Tab-separated table of N, CA and C in Angstrom:
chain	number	residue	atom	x	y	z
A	1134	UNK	N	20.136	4.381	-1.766
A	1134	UNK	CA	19.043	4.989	-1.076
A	1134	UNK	C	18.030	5.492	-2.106
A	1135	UNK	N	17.126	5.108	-1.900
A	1135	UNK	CA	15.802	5.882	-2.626
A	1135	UNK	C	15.086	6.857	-2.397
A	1136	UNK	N	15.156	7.660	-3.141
A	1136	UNK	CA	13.812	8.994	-3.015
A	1136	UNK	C	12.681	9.078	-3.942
A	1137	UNK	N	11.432	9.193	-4.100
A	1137	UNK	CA	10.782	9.646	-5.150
A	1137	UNK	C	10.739	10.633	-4.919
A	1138	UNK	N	11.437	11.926	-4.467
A	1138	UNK	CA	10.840	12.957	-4.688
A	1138	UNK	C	12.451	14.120	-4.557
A	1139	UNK	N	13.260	13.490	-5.293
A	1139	UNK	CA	15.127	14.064	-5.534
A	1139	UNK	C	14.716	15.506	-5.040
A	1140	UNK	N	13.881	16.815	-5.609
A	1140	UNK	CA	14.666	18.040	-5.197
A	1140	UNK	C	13.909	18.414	-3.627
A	1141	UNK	N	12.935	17.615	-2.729
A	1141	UNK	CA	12.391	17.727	-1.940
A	1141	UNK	C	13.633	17.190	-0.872
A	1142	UNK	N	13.447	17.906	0.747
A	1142	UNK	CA	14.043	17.269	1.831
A	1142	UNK	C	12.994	15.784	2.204
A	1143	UNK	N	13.725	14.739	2.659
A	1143	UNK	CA	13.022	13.496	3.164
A	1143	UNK	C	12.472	14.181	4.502
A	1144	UNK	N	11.955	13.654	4.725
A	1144	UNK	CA	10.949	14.241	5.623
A	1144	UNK	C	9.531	13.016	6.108
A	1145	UNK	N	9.576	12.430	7.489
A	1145	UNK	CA	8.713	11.528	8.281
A	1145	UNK	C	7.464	12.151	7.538
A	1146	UNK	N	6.537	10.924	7.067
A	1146	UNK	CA	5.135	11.575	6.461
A	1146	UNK	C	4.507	10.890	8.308
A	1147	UNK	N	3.803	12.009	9.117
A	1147	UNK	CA	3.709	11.815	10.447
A	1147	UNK	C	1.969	11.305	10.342
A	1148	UNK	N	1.180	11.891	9.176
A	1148	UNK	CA	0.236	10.936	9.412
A	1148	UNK	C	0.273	9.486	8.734
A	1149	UNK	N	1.078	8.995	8.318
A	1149	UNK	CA	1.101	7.643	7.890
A	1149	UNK	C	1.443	6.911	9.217
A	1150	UNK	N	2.659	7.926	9.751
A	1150	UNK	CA	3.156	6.784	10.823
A	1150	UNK	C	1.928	7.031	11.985
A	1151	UNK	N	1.196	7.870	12.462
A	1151	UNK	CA	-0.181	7.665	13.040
A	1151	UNK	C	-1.034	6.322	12.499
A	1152	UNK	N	-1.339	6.679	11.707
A	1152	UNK	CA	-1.971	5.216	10.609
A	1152	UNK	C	-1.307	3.791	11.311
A	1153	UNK	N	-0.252	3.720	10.827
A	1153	UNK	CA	0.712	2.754	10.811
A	1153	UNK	C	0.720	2.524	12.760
A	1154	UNK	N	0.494	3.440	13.635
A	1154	UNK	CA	0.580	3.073	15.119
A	1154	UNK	C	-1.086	2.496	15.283
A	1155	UNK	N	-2.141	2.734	14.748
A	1155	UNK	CA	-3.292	3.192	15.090
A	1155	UNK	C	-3.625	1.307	14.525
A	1156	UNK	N	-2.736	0.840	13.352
A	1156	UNK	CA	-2.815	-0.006	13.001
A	1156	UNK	C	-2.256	-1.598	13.971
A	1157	UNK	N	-0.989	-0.740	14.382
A	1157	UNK	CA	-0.429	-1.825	15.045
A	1157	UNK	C	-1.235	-1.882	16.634
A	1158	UNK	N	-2.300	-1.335	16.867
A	1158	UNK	CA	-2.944	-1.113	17.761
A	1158	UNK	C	-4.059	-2.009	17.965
A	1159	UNK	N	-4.625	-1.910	16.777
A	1159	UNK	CA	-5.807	-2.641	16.407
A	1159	UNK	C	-5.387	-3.761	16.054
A	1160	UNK	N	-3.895	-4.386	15.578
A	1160	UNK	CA	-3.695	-5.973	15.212
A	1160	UNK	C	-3.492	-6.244	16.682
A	1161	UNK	N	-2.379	-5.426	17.742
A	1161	UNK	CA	-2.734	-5.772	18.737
A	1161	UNK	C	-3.198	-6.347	19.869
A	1162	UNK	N	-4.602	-5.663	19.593
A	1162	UNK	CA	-5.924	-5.909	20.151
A	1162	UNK	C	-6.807	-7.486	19.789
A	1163	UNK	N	-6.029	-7.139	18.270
A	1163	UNK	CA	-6.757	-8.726	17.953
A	1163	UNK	C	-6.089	-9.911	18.575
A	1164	UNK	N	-4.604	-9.975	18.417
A	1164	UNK	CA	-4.053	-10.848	19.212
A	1164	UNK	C	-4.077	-11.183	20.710
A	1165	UNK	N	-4.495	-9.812	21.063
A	1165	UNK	CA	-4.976	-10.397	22.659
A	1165	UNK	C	-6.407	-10.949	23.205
A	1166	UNK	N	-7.272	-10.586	22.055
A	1166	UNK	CA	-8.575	-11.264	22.351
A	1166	UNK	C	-8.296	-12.309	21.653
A	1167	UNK	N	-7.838	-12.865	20.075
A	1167	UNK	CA	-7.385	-14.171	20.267
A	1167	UNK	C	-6.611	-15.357	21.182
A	1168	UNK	N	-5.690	-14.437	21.537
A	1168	UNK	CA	-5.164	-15.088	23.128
A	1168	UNK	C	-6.351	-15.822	23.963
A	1169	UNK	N	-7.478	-14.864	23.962
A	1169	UNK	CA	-8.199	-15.176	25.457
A	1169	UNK	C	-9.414	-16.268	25.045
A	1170	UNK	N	-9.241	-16.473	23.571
A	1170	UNK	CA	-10.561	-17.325	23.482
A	1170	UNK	C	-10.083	-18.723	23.775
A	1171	UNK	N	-10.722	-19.729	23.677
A	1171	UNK	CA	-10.564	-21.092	23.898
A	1171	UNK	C	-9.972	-21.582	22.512
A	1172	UNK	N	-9.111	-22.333	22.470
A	1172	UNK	CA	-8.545	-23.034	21.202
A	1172	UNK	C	-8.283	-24.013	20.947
A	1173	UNK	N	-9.583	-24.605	21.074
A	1173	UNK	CA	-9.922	-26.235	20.445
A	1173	UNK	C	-9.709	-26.446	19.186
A	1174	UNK	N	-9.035	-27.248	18.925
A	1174	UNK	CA	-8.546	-27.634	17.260
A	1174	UNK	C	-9.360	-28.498	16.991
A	1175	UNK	N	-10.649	-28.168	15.987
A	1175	UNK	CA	-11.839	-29.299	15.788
A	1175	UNK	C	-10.981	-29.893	14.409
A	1176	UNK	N	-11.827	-29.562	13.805
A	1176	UNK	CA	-11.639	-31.127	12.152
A	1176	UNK	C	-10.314	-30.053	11.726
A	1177	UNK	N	-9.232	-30.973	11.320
A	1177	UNK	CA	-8.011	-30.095	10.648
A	1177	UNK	C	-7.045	-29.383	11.422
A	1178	UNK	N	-7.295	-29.204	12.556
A	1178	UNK	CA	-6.819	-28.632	13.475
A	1178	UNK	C	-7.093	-26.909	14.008
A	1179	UNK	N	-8.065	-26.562	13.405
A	1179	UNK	CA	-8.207	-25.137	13.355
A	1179	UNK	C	-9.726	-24.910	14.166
A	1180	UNK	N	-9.025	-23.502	15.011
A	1180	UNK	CA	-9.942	-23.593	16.171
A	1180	UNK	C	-10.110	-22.148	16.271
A	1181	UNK	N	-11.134	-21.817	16.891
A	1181	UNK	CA	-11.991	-19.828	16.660
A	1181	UNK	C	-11.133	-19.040	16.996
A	1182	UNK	N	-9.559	-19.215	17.419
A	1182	UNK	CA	-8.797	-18.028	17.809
A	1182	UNK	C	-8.071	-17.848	16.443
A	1183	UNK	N	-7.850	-19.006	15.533
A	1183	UNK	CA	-7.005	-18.796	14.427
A	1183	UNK	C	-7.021	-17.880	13.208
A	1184	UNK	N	-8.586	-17.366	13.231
A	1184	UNK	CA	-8.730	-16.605	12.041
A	1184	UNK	C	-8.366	-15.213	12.635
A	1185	UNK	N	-8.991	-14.733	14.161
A	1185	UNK	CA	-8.112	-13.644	14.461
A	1185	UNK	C	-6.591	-13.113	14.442
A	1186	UNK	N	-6.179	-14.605	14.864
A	1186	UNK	CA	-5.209	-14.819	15.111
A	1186	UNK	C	-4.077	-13.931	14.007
A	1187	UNK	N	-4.253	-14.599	12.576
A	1187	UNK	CA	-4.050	-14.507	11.574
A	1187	UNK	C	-4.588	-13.150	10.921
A	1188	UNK	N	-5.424	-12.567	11.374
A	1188	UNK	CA	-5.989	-10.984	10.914
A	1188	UNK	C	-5.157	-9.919	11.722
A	1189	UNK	N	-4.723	-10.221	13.193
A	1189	UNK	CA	-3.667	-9.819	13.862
A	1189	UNK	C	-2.288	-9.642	13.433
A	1190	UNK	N	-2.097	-10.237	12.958
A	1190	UNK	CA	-0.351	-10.752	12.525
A	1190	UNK	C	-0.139	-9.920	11.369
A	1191	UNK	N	-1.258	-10.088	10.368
A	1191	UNK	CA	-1.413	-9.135	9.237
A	1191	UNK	C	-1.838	-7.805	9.266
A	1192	UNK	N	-1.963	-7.437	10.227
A	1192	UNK	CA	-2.242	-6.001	10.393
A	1192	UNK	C	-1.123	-5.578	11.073
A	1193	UNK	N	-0.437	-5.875	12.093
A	1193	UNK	CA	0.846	-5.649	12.361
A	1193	UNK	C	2.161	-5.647	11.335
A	1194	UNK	N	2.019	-6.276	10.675
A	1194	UNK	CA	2.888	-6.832	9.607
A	1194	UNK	C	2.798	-5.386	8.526
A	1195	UNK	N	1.490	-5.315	8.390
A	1195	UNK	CA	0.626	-4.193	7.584
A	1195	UNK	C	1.285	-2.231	8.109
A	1196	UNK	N	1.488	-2.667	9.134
A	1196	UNK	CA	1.552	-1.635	10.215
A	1196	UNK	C	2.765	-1.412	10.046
A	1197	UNK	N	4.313	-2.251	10.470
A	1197	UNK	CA	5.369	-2.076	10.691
A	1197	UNK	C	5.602	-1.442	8.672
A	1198	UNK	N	5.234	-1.793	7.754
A	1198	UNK	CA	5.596	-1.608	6.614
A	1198	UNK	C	5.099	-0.189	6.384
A	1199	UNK	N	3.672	0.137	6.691
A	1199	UNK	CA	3.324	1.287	6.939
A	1199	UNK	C	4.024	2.654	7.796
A	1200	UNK	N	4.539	2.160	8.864
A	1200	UNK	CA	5.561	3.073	9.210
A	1200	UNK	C	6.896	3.528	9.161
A	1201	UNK	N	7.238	2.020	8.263
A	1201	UNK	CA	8.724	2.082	7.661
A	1201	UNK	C	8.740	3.278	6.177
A	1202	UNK	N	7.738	2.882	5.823
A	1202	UNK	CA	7.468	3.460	4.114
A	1202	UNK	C	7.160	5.306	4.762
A	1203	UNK	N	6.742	5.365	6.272
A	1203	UNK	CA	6.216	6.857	6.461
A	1203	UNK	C	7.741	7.341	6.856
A	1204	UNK	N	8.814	6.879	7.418
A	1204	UNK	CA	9.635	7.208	7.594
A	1204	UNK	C	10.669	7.584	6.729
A	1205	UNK	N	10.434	6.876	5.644
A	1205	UNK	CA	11.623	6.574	3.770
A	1205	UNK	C	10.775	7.772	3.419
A	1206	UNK	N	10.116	8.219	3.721
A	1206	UNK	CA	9.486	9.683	2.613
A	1206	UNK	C	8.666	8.994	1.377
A	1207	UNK	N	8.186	7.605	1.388
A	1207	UNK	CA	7.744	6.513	0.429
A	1207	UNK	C	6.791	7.065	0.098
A	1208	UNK	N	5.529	8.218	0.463
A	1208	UNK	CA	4.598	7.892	0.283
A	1208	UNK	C	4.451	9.047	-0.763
A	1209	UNK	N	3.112	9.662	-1.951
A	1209	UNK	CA	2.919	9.897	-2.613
A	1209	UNK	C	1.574	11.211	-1.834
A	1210	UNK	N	2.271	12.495	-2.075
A	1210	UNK	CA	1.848	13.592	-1.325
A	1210	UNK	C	0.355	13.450	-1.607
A	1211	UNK	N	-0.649	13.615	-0.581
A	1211	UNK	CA	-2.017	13.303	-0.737
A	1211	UNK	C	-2.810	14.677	-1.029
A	1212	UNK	N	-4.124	14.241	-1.716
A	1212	UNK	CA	-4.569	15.820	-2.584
A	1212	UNK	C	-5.253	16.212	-1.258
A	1213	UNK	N	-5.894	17.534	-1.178
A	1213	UNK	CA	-6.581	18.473	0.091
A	1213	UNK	C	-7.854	17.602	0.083
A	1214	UNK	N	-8.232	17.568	1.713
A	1214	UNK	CA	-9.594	16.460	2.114
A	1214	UNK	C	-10.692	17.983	1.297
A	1215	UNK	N	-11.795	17.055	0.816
A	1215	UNK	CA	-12.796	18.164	0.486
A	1215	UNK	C	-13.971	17.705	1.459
A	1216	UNK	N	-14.127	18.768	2.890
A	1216	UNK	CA	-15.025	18.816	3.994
A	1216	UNK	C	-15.882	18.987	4.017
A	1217	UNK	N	-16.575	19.656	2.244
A	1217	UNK	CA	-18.158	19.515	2.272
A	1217	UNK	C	-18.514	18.031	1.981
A	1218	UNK	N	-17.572	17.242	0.917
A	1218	UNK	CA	-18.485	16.111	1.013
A	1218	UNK	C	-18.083	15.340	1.802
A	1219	UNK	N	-17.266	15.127	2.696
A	1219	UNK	CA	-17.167	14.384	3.922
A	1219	UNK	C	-18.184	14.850	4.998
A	1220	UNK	N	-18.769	15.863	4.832
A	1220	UNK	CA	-19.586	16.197	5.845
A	1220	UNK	C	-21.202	15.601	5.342
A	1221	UNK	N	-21.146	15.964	3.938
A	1221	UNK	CA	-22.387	14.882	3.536
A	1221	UNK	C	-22.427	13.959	3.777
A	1222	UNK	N	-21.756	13.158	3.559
A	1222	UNK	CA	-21.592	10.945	3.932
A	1222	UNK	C	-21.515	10.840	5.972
A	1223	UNK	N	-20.634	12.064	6.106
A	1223	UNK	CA	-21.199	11.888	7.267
A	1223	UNK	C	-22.618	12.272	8.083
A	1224	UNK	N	-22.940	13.587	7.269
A	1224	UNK	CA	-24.158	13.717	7.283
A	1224	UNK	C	-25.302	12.684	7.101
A	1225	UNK	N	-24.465	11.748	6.506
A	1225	UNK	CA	-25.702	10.915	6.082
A	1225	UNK	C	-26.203	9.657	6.546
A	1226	UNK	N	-24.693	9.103	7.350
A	1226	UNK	CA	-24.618	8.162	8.362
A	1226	UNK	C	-25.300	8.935	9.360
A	1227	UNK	N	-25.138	9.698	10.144
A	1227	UNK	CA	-25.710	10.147	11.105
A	1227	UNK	C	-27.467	10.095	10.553
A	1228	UNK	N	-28.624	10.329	9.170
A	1228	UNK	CA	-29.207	10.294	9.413
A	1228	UNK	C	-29.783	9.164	9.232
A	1229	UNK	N	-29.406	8.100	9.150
A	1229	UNK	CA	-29.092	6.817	9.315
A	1229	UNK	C	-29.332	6.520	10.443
A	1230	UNK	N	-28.575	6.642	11.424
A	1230	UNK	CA	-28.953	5.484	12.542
A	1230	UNK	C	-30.367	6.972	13.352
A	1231	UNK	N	-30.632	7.587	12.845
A	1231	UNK	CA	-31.537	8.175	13.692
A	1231	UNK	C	-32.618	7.909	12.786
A	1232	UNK	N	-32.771	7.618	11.660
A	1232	UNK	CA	-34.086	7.019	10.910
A	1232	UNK	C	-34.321	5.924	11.178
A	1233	UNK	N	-33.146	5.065	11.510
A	1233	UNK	CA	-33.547	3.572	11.512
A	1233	UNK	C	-34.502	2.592	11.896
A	1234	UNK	N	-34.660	3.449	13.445
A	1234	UNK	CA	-35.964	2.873	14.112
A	1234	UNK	C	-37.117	3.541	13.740
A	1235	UNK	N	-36.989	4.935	13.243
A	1235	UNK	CA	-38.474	5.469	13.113
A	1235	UNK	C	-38.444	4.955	11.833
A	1236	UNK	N	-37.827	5.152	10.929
A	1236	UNK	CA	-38.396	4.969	9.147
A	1236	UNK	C	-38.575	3.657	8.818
A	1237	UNK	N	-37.533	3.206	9.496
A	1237	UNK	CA	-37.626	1.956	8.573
A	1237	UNK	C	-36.125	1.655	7.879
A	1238	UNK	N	-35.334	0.780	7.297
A	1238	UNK	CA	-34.327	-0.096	6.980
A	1238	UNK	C	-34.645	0.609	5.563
A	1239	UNK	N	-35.406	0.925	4.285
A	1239	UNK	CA	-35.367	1.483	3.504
A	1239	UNK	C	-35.104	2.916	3.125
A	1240	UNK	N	-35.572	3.874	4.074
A	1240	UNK	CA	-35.959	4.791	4.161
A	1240	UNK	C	-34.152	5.505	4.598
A	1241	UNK	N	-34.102	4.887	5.824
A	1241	UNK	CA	-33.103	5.627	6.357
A	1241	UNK	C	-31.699	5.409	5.277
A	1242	UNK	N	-31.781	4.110	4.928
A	1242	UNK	CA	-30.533	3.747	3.673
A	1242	UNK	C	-30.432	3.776	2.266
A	1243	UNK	N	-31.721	4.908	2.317
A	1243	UNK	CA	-31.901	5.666	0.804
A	1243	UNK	C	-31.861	7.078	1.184
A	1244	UNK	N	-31.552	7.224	2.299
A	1244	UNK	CA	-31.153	9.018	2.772
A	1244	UNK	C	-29.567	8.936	2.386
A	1245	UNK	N	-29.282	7.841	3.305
A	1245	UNK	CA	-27.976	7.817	3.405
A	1245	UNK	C	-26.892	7.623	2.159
A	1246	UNK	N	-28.150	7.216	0.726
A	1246	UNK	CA	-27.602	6.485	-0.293
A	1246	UNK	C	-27.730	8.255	-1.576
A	1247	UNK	N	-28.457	9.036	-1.155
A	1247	UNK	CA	-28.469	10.440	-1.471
A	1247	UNK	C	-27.297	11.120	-0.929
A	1248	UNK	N	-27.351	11.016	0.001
A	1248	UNK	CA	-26.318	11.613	0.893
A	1248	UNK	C	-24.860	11.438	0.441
A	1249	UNK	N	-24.571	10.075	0.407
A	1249	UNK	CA	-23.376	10.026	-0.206
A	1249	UNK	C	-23.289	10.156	-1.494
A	1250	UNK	N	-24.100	10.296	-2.419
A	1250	UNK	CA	-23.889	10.197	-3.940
A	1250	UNK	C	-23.489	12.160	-3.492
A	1251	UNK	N	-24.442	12.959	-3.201
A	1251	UNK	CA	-24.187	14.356	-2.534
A	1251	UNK	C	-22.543	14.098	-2.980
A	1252	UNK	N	-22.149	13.318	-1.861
A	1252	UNK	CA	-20.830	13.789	-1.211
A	1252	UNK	C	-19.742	13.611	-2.701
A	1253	UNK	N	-20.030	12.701	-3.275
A	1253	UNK	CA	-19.052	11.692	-4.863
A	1253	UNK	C	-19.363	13.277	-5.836
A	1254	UNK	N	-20.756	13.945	-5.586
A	1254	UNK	CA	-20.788	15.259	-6.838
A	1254	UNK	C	-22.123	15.067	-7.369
A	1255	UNK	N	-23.057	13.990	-6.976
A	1255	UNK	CA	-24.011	13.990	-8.123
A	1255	UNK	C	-25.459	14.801	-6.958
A	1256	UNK	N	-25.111	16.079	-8.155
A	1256	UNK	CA	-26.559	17.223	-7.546
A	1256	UNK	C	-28.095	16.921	-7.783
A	1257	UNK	N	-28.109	15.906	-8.577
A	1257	UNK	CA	-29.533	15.575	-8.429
A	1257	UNK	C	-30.165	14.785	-7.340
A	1258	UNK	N	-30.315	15.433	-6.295
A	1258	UNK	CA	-31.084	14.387	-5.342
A	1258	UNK	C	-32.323	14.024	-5.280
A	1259	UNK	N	-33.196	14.269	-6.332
A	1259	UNK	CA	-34.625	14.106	-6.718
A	1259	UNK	C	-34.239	12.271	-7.598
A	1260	UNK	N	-33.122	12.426	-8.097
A	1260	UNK	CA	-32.661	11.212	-8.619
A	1260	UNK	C	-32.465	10.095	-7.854
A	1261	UNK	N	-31.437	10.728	-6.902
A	1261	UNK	CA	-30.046	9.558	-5.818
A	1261	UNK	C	-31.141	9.505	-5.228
A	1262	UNK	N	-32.211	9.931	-4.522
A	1262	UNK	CA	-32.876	9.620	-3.320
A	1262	UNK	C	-33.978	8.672	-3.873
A	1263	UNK	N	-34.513	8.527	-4.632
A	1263	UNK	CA	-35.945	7.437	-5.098
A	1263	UNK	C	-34.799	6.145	-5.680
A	1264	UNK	N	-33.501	6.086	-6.754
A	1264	UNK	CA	-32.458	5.114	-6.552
A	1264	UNK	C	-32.176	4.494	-5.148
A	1265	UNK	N	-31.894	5.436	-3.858
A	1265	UNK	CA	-31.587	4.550	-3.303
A	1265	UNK	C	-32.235	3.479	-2.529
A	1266	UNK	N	-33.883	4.189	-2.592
A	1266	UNK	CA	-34.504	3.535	-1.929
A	1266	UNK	C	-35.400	2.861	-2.530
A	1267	UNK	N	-35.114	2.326	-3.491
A	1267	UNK	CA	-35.100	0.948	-4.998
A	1267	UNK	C	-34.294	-0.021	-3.917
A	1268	UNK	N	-32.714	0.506	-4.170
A	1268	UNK	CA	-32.048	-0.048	-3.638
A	1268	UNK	C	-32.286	-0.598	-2.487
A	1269	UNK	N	-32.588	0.056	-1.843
A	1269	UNK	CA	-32.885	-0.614	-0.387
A	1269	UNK	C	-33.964	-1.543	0.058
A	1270	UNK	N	-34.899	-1.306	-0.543
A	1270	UNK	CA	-36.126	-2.383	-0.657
A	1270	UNK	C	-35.613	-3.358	-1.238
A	1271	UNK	N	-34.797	-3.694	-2.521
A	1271	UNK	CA	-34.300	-5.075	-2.875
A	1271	UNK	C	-33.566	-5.551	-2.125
A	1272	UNK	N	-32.616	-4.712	-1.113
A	1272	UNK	CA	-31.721	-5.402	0.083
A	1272	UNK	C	-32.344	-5.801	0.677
A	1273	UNK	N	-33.587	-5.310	1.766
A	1273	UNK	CA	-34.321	-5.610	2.283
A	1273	UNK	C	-35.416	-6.667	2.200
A	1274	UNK	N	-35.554	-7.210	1.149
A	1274	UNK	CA	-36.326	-8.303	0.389
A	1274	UNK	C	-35.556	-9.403	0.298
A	1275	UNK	N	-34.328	-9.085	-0.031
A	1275	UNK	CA	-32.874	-10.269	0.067
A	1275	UNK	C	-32.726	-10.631	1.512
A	1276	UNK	N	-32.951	-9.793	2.704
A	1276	UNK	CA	-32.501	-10.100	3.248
A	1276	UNK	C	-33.814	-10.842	4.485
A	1277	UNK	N	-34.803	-9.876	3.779
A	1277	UNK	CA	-35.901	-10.494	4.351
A	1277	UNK	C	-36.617	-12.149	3.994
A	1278	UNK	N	-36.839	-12.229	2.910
A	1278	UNK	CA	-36.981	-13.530	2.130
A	1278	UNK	C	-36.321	-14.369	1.752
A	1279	UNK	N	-35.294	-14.113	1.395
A	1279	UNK	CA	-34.061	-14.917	1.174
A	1279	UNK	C	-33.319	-15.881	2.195
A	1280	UNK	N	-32.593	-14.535	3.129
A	1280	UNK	CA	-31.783	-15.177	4.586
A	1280	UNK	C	-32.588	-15.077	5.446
A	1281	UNK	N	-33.429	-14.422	5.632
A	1281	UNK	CA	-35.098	-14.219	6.937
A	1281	UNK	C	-33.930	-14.019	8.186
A	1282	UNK	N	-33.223	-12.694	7.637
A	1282	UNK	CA	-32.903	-11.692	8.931
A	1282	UNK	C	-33.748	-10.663	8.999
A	1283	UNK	N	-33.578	-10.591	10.044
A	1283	UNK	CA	-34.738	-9.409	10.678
A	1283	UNK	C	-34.037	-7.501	10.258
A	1284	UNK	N	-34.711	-6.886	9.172
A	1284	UNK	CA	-34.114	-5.386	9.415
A	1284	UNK	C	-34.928	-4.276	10.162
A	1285	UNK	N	-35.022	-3.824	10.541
A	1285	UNK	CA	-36.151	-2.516	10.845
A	1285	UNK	C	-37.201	-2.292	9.964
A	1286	UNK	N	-37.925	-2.586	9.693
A	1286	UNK	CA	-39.307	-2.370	8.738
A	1286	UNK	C	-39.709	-0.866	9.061
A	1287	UNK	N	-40.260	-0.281	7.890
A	1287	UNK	CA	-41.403	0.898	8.240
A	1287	UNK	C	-42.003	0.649	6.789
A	1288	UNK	N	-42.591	1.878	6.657
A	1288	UNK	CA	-44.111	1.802	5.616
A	1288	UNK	C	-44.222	1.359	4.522
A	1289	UNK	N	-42.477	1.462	3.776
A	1289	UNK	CA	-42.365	0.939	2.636
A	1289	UNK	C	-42.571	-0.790	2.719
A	1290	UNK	N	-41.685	-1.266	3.555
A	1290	UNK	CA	-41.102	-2.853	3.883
A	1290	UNK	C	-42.743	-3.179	4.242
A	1291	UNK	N	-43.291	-2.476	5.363
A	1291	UNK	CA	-44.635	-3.231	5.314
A	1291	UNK	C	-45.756	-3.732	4.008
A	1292	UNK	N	-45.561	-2.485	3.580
A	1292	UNK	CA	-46.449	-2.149	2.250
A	1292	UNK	C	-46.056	-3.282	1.259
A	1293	UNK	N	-44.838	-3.393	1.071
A	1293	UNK	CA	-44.631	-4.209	-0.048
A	1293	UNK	C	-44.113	-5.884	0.304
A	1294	UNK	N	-43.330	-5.799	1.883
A	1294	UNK	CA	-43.817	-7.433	1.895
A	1294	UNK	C	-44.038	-7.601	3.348
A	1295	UNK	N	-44.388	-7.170	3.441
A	1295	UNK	CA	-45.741	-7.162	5.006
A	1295	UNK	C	-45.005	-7.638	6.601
A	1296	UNK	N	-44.151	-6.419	6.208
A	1296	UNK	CA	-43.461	-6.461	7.537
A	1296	UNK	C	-42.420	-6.407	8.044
């Protein structure tokens, strides 16, 4: 029998095995909407349910190991969540999808690109915030000129490639 942790009692780690249910939930899910699609075997034999199919199986698979390892006491005691910067990144997604339509595809994902640097430790946001929205105009240029998908434009995206 194995322990990593000899002078400790074994003891169910109960959020892994959450994890590990939450997981086998979601492979699940995949296997039953793979179920329901049509499964024509074009060139090779492989047809649009198979890649779910196969992302299913592995997440279950993923899952049962995950809750076996939460039950063996396997896992490696995790450090304290720090809730200010999770509240930044989330802070920052949130101002994200509420910029998106007014600002613009740059704007809102150079808040969000401050925001999370915030959350990693870095206090200069006079810095992270004009970086990210570098950043985001070259995504936006890639994705505009390059693949000619459509992102949310505002003043920057207009200004610099017209639209």
């Amino acid at each position: 029998m194995r322990h990593r942790f000899p002078d400790s009692p074994r003891r169910p780690d109960r959020a892994a095995v959450v994890i590990g249910l939450l997981l086998a939930g979601l492979g699940g899910l995949l296997l039953w909407e793979a179920h329901r699609l049509p499964q024509q075997g074009g060139y090779g034999g492989v047809g649009p349910a198979d890649v779910p199919r196969m992302i299913g199986w592995g997440l279950m698979a993923l899952a049962v190991w995950t809750v076996v390892e939460a039950l063996r006491g396997g896992f490696e005691p995790r450090p304290r969540q720090q809730v200010p910067a999770v509240l930044w990144i989330v802070g920052g997604l949130a101002a994200q999808l509420l910029l998106l339509s007014v600002a613009g595809f740059s704007i809102a994902s150079g808040v969000l690109f401050a925001c999370t640097a915030r959350g990693f430790g870095e206090r200069r946001l006079w810095i992270a915030l004009p970086a990210g929205l570098i950043f985001a105009l070259l995504v936006y240029g890639l994705f505009d000129g390059i693949l000619s998908l459509n992102l949310p434009s505002g003043p920057p995206e207009r200004l610099i490639y017209g639209g």
